[in-house]
Amino acid sequence: PVYLIKQRIAKRVIATDIRQGPLCTARKNIAAFGESGSIEIRLSDGFCEIEKGEAQCAGIAGMGGETIASILQKKDIAASRYVLQPQSSHKELREFLQLNGYKIVNEKVCSESRKMYVAMEVVRGKMPKLSTVELEIGPALIKNKGGEFSQYVKFRLFEINSILEKLVGITGAEQRKKELEYLKSQYEDLIK
C-alpha cells in the first residue's frame, strides 16, 4: 500500500487482513512513511468488509491460489481490475478464473531472493478454454514469453524433476508420473 501511494499508482488504498497482528505491523509502517491519511486499514476476511464498487482495483497476494479463489468467491466487490499473486496452486486459480467469469489479460514473472512469483492482471470476462500447459504456466506468459519467462519455465522444470525423482519406485504413481512427464516435455518445448 505504501508503494502504491508513494509511486502515485493509487490515490487511496484500503489494506485488509484477517488477523490483527499483520494489521498492527502495517499500521506502524504506514505511519513511518507518513501515509496514514491515504491508507485505510480494515480487519477483514478478504473483501468481506469492502463494499461493492468501493475499489476500482483489488490486489490479493501472499497466499495460495486456492485461498485467492475462495476470497473471490465469497464476495464480488465489482472492481474493474484485479492483481493476483498466488504463492502456489496456480493451476487451481486459473481453473477457478476460467470457470467463474474472469479473464487473465496479463501475467508477469517476478523474482526475489531466488524465488519466482507470477502476478496476474485479471478482469471480468470470458476466457477461452485453457490447455493443461496454459493452466500450469499461464496463457499470457506463454503468449508473450518476455522478461524472466525462460527462467520461470526452467524453475518449474526443476520442480517437476524433483517430484519425478521422489516417485521412483513408488507403486501406484504411474498416472502421476505420466502427467509429469507430459508437462516436462511441454515445458521443454516452451524454452526451445
Coordinates of C-alpha atoms in Angstrom, one line a residue, residues 1-11 13 29-30 32-35 38-39:
P1 CA 0.0 0.0 0.0
V2 CA 2.8 2.5 0.8
Y3 CA 4.5 1.8 -2.5
L4 CA 1.2 2.3 -4.4
I5 CA 0.8 5.7 -2.8
K6 CA 4.4 6.8 -3.0
Q7 CA 4.6 5.9 -6.7
R8 CA 1.3 7.7 -7.3
I9 CA -0.2 4.4 -8.7
A10 CA -3.2 4.9 -6.3
K11 CA -4.6 8.0 -4.5
V13 CA -5.7 2.3 -0.6
N29 CA 4.8 1.0 8.5
I30 CA 2.2 3.3 7.1
A32 CA 6.5 5.6 9.5
F33 CA 6.1 6.6 5.9
G34 CA 3.6 9.4 6.7
E35 CA 0.8 7.9 4.7
S38 CA -4.1 7.8 2.3
I39 CA -4.2 4.2 3.5

